[in-house]
Short mmCIF file of C-alpha atoms and ligand atoms in Angstrom, two decimals:
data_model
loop_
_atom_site.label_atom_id
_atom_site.label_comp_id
_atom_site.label_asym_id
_atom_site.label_seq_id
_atom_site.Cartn_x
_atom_site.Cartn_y
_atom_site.Cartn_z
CA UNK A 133 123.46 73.51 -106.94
CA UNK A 134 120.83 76.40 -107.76
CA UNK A 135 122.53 79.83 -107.91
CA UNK A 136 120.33 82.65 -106.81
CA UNK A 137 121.03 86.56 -105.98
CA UNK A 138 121.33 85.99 -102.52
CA UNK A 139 124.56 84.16 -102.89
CA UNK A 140 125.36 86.66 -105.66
CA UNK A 141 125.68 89.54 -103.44
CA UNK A 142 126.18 87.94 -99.77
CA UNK A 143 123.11 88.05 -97.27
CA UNK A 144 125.40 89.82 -94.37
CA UNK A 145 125.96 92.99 -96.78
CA UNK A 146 122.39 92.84 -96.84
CA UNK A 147 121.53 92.43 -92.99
CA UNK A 148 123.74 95.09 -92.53
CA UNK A 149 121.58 97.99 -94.43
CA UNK A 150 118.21 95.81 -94.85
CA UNK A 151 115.00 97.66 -96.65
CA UNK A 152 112.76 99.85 -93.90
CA UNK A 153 109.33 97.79 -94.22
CA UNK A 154 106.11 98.24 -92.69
CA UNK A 155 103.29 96.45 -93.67
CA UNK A 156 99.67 97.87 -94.21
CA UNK A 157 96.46 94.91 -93.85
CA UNK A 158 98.24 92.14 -91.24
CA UNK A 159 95.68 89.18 -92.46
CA UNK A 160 95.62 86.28 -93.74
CA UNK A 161 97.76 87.11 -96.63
CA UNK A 162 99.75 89.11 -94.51
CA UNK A 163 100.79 86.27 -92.34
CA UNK A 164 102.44 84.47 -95.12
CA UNK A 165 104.87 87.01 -95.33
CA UNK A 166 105.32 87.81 -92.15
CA UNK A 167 107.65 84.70 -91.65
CA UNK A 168 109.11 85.57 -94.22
CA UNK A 169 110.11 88.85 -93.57
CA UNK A 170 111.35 87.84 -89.83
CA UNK A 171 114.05 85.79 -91.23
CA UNK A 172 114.96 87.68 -95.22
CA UNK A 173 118.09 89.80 -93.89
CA UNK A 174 116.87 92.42 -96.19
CA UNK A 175 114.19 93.17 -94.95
CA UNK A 176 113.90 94.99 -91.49
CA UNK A 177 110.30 95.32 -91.03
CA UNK A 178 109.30 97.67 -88.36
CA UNK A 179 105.79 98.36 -88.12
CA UNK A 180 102.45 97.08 -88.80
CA UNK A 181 98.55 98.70 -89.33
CA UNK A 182 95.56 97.30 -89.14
CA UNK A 183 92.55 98.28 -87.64
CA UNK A 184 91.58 95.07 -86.37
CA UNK A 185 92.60 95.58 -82.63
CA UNK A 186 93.17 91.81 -81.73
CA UNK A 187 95.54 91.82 -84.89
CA UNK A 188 97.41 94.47 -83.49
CA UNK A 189 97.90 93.29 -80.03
CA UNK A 190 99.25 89.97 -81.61
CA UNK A 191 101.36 91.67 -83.93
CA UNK A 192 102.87 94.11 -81.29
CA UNK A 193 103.21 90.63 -79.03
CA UNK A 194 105.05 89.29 -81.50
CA UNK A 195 107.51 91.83 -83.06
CA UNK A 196 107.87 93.88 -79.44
CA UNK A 197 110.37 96.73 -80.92
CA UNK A 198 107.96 97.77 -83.94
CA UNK A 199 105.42 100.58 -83.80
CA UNK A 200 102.02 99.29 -84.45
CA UNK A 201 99.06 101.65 -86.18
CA UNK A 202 95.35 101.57 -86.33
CA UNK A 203 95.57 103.20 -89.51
CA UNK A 204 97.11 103.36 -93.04
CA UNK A 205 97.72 106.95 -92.51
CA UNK A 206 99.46 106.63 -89.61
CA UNK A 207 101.83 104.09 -90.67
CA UNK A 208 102.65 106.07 -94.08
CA UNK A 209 103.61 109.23 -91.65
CA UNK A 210 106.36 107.06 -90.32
CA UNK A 211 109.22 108.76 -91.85
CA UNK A 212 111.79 105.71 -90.95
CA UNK A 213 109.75 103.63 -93.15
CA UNK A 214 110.95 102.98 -97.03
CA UNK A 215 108.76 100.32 -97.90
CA UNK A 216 105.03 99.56 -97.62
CA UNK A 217 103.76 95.97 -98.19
CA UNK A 218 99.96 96.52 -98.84
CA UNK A 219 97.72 93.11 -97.89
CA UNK A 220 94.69 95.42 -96.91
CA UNK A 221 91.49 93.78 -98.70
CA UNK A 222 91.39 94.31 -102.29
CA UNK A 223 89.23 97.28 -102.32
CA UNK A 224 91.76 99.05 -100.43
CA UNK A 225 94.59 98.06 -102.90
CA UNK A 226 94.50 101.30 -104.36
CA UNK A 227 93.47 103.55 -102.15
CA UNK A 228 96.53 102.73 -99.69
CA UNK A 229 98.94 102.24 -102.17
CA UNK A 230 98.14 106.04 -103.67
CA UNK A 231 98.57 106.90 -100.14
CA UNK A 232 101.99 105.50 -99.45
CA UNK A 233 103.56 106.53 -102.69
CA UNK A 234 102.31 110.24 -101.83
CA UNK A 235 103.89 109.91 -98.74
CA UNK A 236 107.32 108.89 -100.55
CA UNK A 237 107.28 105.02 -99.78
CA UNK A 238 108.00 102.60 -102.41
CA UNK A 239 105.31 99.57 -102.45
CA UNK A 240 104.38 96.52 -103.06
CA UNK A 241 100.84 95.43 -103.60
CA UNK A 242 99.18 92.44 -103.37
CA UNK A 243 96.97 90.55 -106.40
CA UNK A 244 95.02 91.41 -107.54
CA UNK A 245 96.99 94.88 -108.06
CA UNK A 246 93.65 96.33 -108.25
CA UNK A 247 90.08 96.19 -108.59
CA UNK A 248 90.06 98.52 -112.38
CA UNK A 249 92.61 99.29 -114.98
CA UNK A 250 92.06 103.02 -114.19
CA UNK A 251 92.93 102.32 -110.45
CA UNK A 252 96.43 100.74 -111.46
CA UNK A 253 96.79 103.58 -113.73
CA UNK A 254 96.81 106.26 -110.96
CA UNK A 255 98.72 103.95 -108.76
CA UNK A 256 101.86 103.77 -111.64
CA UNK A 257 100.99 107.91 -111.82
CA UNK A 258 101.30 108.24 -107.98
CA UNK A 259 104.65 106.11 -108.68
CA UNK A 260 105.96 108.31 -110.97
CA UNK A 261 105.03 111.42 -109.65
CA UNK A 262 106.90 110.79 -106.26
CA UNK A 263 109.60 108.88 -108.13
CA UNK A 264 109.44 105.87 -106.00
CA UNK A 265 108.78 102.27 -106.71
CA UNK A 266 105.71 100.41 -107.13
CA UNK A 267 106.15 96.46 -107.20
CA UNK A 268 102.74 94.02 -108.52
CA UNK A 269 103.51 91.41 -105.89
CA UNK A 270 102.58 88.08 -104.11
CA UNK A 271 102.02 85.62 -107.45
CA UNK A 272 103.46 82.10 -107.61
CA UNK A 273 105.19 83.17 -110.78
CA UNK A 274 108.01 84.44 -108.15
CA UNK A 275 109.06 80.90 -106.90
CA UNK A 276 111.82 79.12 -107.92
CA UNK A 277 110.16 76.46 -110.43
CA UNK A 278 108.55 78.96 -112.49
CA UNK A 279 112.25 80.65 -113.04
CA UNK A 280 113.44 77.57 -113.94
CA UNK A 281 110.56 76.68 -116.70
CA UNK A 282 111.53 80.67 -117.66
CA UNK A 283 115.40 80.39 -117.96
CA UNK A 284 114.98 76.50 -119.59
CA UNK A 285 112.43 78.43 -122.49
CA UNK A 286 114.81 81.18 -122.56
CA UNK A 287 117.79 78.46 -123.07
CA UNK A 288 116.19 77.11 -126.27
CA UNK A 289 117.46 73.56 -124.92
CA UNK A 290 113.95 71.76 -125.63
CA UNK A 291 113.22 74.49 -128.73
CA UNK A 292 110.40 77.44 -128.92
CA UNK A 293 107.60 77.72 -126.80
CA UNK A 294 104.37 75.79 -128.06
CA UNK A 295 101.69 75.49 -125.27
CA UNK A 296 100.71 76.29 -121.97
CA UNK A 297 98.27 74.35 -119.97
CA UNK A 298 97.72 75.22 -116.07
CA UNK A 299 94.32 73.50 -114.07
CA UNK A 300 94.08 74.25 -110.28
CA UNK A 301 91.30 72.11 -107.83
CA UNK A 302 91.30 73.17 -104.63
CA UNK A 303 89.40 73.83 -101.53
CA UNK A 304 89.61 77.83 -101.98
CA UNK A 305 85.53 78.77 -101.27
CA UNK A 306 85.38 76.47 -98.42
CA UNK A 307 88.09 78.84 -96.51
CA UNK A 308 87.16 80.76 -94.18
CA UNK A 309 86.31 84.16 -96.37
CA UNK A 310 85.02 88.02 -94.58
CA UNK A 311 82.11 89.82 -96.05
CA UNK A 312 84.29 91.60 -98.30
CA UNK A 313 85.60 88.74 -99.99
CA UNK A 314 82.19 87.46 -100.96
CA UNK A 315 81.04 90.82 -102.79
CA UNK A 316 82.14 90.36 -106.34
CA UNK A 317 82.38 94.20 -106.41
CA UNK A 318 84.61 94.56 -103.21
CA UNK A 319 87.43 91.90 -105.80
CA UNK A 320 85.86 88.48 -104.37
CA UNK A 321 86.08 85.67 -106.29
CA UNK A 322 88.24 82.99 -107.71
CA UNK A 323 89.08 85.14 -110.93
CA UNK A 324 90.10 88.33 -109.21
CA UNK A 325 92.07 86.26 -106.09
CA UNK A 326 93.80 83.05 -108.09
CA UNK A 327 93.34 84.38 -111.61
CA UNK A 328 96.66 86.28 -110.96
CA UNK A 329 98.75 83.36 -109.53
CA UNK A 330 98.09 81.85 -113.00
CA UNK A 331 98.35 84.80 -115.60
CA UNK A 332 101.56 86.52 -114.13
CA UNK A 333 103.12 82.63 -114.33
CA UNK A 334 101.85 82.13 -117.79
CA UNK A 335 102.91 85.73 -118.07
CA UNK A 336 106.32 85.35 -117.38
CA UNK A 337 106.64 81.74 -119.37
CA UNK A 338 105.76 83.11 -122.17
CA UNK A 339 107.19 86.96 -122.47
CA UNK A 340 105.02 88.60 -121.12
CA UNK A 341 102.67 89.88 -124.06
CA UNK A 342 99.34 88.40 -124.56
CA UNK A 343 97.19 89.49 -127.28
CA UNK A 344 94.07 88.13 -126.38
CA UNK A 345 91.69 86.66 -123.38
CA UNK A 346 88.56 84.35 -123.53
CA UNK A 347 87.00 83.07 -120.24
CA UNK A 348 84.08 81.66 -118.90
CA UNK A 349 83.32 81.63 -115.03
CA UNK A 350 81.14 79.62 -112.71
CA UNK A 351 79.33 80.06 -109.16
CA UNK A 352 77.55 77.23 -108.72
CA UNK A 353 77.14 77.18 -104.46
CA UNK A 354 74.37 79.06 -103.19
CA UNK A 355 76.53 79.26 -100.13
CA UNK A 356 78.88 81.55 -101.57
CA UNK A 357 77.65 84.28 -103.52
CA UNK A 358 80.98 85.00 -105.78
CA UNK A 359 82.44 82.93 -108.40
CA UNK A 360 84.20 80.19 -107.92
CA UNK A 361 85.82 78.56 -110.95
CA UNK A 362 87.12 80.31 -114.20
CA UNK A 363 88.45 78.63 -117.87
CA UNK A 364 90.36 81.05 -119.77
CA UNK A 365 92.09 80.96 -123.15
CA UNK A 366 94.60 83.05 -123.85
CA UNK A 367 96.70 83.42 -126.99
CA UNK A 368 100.49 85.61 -126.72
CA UNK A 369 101.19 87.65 -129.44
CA UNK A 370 103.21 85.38 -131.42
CA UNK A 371 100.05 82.75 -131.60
CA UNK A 372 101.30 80.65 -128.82
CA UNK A 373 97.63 79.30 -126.79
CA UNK A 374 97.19 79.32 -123.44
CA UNK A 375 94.46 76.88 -121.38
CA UNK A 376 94.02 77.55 -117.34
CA UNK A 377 91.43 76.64 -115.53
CA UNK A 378 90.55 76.93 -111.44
CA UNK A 379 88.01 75.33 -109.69
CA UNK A 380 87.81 75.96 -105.94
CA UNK A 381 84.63 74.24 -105.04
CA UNK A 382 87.02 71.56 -103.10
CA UNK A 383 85.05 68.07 -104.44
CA UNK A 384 88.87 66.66 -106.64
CA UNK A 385 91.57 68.43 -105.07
CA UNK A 386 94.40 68.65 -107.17
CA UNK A 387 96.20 67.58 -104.75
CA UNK A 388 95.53 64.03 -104.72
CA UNK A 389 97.75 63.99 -108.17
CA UNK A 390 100.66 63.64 -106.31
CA UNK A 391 100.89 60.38 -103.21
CA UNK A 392 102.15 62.84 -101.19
CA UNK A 393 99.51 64.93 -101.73
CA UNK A 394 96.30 64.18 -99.33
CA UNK A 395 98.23 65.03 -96.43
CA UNK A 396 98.86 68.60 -97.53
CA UNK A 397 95.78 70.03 -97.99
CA UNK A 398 94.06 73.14 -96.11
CA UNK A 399 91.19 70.66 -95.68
CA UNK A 400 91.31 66.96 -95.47
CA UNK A 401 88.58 65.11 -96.86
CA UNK A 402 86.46 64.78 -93.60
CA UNK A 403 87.13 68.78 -92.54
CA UNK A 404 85.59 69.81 -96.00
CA UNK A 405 82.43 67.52 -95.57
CA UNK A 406 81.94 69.38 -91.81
CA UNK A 407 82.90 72.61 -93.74
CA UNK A 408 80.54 72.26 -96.13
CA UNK A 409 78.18 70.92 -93.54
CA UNK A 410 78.37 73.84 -91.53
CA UNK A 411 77.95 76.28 -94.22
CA UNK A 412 74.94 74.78 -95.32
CA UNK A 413 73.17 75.32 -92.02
CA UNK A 414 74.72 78.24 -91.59
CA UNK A 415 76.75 77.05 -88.35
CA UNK A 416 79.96 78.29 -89.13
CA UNK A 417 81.39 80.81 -87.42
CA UNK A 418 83.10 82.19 -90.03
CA UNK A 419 85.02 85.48 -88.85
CA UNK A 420 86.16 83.27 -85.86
CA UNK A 421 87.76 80.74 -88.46
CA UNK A 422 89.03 83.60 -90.66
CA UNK A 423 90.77 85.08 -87.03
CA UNK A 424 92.45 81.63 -86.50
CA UNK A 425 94.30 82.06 -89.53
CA UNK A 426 95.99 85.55 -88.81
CA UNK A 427 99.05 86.44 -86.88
CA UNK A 428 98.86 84.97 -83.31
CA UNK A 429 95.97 82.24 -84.24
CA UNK A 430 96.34 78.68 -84.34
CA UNK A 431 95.44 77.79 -87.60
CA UNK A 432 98.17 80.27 -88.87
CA UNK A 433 100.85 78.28 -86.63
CA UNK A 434 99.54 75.19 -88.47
CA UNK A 435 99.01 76.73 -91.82
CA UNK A 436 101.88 79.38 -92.57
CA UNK A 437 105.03 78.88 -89.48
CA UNK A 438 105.77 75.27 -89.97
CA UNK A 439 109.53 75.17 -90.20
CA UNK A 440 110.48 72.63 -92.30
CA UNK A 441 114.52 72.60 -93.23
CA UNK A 442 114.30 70.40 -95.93
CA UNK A 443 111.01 71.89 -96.94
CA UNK A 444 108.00 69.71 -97.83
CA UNK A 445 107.29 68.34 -101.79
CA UNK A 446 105.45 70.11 -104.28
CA UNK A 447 101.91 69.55 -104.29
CA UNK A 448 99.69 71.27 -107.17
CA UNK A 449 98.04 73.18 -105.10
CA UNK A 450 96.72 76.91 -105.82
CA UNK A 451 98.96 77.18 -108.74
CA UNK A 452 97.87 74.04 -110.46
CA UNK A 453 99.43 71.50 -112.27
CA UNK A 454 101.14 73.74 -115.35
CA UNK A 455 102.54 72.09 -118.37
CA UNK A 456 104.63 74.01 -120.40
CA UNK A 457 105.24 72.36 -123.66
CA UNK A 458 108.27 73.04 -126.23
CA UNK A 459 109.12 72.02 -129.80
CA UNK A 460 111.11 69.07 -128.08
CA UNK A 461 109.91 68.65 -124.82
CA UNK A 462 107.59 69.06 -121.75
CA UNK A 463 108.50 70.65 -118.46
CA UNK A 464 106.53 70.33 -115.54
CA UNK A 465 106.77 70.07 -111.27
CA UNK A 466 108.72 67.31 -109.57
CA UNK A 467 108.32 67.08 -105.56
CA UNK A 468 111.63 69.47 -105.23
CA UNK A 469 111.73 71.21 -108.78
CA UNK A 470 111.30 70.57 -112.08
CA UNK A 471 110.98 67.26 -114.74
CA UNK A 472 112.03 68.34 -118.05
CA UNK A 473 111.01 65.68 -120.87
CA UNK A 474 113.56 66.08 -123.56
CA UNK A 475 114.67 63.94 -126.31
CA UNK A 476 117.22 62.27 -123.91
CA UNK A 477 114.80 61.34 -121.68
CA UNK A 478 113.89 62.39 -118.09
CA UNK A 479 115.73 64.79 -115.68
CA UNK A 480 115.02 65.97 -112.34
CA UNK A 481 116.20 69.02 -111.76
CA UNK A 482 116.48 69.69 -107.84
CA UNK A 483 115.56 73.38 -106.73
CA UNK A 484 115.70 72.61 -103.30
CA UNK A 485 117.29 75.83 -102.20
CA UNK A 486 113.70 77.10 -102.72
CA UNK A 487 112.70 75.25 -99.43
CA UNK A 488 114.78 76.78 -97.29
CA UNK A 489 112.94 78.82 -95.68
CA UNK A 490 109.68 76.04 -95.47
CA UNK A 491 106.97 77.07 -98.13
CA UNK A 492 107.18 80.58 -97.75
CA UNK A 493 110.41 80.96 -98.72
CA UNK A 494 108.96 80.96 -102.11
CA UNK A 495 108.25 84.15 -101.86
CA UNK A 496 111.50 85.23 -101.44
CA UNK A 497 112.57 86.87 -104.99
CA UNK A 498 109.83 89.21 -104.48
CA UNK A 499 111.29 90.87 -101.63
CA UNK A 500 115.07 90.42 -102.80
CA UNK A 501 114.05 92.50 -106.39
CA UNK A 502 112.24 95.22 -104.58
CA UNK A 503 115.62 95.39 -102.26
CA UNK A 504 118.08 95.19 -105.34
CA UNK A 505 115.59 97.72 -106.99
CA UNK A 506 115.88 100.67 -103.78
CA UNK A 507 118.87 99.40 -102.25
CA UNK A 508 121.25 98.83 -105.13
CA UNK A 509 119.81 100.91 -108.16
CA UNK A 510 118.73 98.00 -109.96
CA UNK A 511 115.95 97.69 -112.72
CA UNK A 512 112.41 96.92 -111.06
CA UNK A 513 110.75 93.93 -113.40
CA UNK A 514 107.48 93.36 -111.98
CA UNK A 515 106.45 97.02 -111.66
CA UNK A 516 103.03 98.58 -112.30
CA UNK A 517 103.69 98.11 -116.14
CA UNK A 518 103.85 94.50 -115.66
CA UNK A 519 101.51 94.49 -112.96
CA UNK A 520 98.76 95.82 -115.33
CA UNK A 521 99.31 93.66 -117.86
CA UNK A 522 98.10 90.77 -115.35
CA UNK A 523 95.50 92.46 -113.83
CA UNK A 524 94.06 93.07 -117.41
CA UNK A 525 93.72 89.78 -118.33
CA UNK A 526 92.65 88.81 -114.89
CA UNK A 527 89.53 91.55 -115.52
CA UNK A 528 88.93 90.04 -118.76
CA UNK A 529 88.11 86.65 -117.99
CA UNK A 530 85.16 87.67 -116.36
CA UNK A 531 84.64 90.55 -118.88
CA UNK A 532 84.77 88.21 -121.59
CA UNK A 533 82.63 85.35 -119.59
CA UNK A 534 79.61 88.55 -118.86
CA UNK A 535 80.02 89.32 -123.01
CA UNK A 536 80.66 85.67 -124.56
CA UNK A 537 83.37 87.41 -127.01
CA UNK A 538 87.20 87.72 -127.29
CA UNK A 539 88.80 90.52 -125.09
CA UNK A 540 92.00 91.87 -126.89
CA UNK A 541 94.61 93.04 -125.07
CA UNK A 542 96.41 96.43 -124.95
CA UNK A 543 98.29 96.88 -121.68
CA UNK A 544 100.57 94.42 -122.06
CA UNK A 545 104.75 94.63 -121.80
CA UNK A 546 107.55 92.64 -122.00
CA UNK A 547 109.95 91.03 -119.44
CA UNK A 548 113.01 91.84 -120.27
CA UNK A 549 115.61 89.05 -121.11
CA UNK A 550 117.96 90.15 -118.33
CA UNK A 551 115.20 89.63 -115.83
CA UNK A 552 116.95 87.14 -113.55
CA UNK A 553 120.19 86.58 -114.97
CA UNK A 554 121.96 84.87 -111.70
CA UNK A 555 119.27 82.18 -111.65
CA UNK A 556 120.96 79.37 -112.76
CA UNK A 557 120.79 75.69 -112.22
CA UNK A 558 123.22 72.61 -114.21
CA UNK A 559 120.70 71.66 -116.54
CA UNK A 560 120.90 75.35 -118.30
CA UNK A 561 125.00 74.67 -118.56
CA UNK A 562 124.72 71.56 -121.05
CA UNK A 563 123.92 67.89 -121.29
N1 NAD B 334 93.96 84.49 -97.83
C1 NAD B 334 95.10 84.16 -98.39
O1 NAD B 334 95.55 83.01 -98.29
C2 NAD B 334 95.92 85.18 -99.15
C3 NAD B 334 97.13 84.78 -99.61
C4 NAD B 334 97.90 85.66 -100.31
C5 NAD B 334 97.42 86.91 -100.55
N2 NAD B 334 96.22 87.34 -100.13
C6 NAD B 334 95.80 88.72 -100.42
O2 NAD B 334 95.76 89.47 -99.21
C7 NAD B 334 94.75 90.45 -99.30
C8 NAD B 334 93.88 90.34 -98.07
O3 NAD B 334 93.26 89.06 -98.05
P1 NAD B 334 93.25 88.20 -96.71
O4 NAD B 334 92.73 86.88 -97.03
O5 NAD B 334 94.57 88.34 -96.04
O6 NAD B 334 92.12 89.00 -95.89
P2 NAD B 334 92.17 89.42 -94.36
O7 NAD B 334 90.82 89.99 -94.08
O8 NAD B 334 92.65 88.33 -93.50
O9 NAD B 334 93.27 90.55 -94.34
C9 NAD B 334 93.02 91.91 -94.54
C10 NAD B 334 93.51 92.66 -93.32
O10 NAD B 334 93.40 94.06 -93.62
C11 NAD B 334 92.81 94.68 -92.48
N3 NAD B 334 92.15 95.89 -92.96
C12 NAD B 334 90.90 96.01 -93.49
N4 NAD B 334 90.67 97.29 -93.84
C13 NAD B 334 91.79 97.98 -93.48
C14 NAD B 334 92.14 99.35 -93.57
N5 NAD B 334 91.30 100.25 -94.10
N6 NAD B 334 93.35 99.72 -93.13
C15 NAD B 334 94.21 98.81 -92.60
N7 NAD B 334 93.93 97.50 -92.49
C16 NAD B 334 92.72 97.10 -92.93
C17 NAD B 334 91.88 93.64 -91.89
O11 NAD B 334 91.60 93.93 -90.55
C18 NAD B 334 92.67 92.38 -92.08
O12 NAD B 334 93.52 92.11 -90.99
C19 NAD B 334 94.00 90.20 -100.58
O13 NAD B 334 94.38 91.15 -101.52
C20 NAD B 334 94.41 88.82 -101.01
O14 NAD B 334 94.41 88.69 -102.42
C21 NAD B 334 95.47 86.48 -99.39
#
């Protein structure tokens, strides 16, 4: 039995005064939390802009009693609204998240936090200044298994923290991607867009404070004109090393690690030859694609509102398959949680809680710490301190690829001990 917050403080006290949310960008990213936010009882979310017109017809079909803008503006000047989750493109991450915290609405914003580390510093200003929130949201390192690798190196049942090794293959540049996404200035990219699933995990692993970043990227399809694979080694301040690599070129998907595995894929192996295919002679109709898979499409039915009770087995997918080794052990995935290698053997630890709510409920301790944060007083972890942290060493992968030299951090922070402290699961209790 997995013991979260939710059970902590009762999900009807929180259906009964649930967090004001509108949410600013309704794409592709967007739609991933969208189911999620229908059924969290904390969250009530009320209104939606875009200024993609189809978008917001779907959006208003779907949710018919919230207000629906064509602009950020216009959404901010709600004054019902108390919370702002930004999935605009990541040029706008900035610009609309200054705009909301101005306007007095706490935020959270999606990786990459933004596309500078002087952006994210005015956006923890703006924070400040209009003493409201600001949340770094939307990285893997908020699901369930990651919390558990956290509170089992926290535990010192399997000794210090040695290594961390994380490797992603997947099909991420065949997806459909908009113009935006494929200007390296505008944040496109593997680095900018996955780098931050893998840092804020590795992140939160290991404390929080890394002391230095070395990466080398890759763009090696004329096809797309923004990189599309990254190696990075990092080292925490304590000396403990760090490999993670991502390749999104879609040739070995991860994926096929697990049996399970071929069936779960965005692409199956005869979509991503007529992908390819297509984008080779320039056939694809790629904005139609990218439509498919926001709110009211098919593809996003397929992709992001299966419901699936029992919820469907790991697969390393976008995060990777991460390794997290200790003095006297290895921790890694299973289908429905964890394996942690120990001197007694093997153990399974079941998590399965986490697939309540199908995939996305994954997601689900982002929104919960942002509520607990406005709602109930308490401490905000992953604010724009932390957030910074990750988007520095997300910047410095490539920095460090364009200079072929060691990038040293110095916006780094710690996550406090008492971050999570109702997560709990047997294996922590004894053996
Ligand atoms: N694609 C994914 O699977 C995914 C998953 C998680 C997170 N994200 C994140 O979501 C963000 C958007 O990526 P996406 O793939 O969803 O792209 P997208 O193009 O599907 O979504 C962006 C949305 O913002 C809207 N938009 C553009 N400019 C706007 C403006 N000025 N004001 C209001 N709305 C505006 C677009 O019309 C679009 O609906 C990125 O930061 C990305 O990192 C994407």
């Amino acid at each position: 039995m997995v013991t979260s917050r939710e059970t902590a403080t009762g999900a009807a006290d929180r259906a009964a005064r649930p967090l004001k949310m509108g949410m600013i960008g309704i794409g592709v990213g967007g739609a991933e939390m969208l189911l999620l936010m229908e059924v969290a009882p904390e969250i009530d979310l009320m209104c939606g802009a875009d200024i993609n017109p189809i978008t917001r017809r779907r959006f208003q079909a779907r949710y018919e009693n919230a207000r629906v803008y064509d602009s950020a503006e216009a959404l901010c000047k709600n004054p019902e609204v108390e919370a702002v989750w930004i999935s605009s493109p990541n040029r706008f991450h900035a610009e609309h998240t200054i705009l909301a915290l101005n306007h007095g609405k706490h935020v959270v914003v999606e990786k990459p936090m933004a596309l500078s580390i002087q952006q994210a510093e005015q956006m923890i200003r703006a924070a400040e200044k209009n003493g409201v929130k600001l949340m770094a949201g939307h990285t893997r390192a908020y699901t369930h298994p990651i919390r558990a690798m956290r509170k089992i190196i926290l535990s010192g049942k399997i000794g210090k923290l040695c290594a961390i090794n994380v490797i992603a293959y997947t099909d991420w540049m065949l997806r459909p991607r908009s113009a935006e996404e494929q200007d390296p200035l505008q944040g496109g990219g593997i680095p900018y867009r996955q780098g931050p699933h893998q840092i804020d995990t590795i992140r939160v692993l290991g404390g929080g404070k890394l002391r230095s970043v070395r990466g080398m990227t890759g763009q090696w399809m004329p096809e797309r004109p923004i990189p599309g694979y990254y190696a990075g080694y990092m080292e925490f301040e304590d000396g403990t090393p760090v490999t993670l690599v991502h390749n999104g070129y879609g040739y070995f998907m991860g994926a096929e690690l697990v049996p399970w595995g071929t069936s779960a894929q965005r692409y199956n192996l005869e979509e991503r030859i007529e992908v390819r295919r297509q984008m080779e002679t320039h056939s694809r109709d790629e904005e139609a694609d990218k439509q498919d898979l926001r709110i009211g499409g098919e593809a996003e039915e397929r992709e992001f509102r299966r419901y699936t009770p029992a919820g469907k087995p790991w697969v390393p997918e976008d995060l990777g398959l991460l390794i997290v080794s200790c003095e006297r052990g290895d921790i890694r995935h299973s289908a429905h949680g964890l394996y942690v290698y120990d001197d007694d053997g093997l153990h399974d630890i079941d998590l399965t809680p986490d697939r309540i709510m199908g995939g996305a409920g994954q997601r689900r301790a982002e929104l919960e710490e942002m509520y607990e944060a406005v709602i109930e007083g308490k401490p905000l972890y992953h604010d724009g301190n932390w957030g910074i942290g990750t988007l520095e060493a997300t910047l410095a992968l490539t920095e460090s690829a364009r200079e072929h030299r060691e990038i040293q951090m110095t916006h780094q922070v710690a996550l406090p001990v008492e971050y999570d402290a109702a997560f709990s699961f047997p294996y922590l209790e004894g053996r």
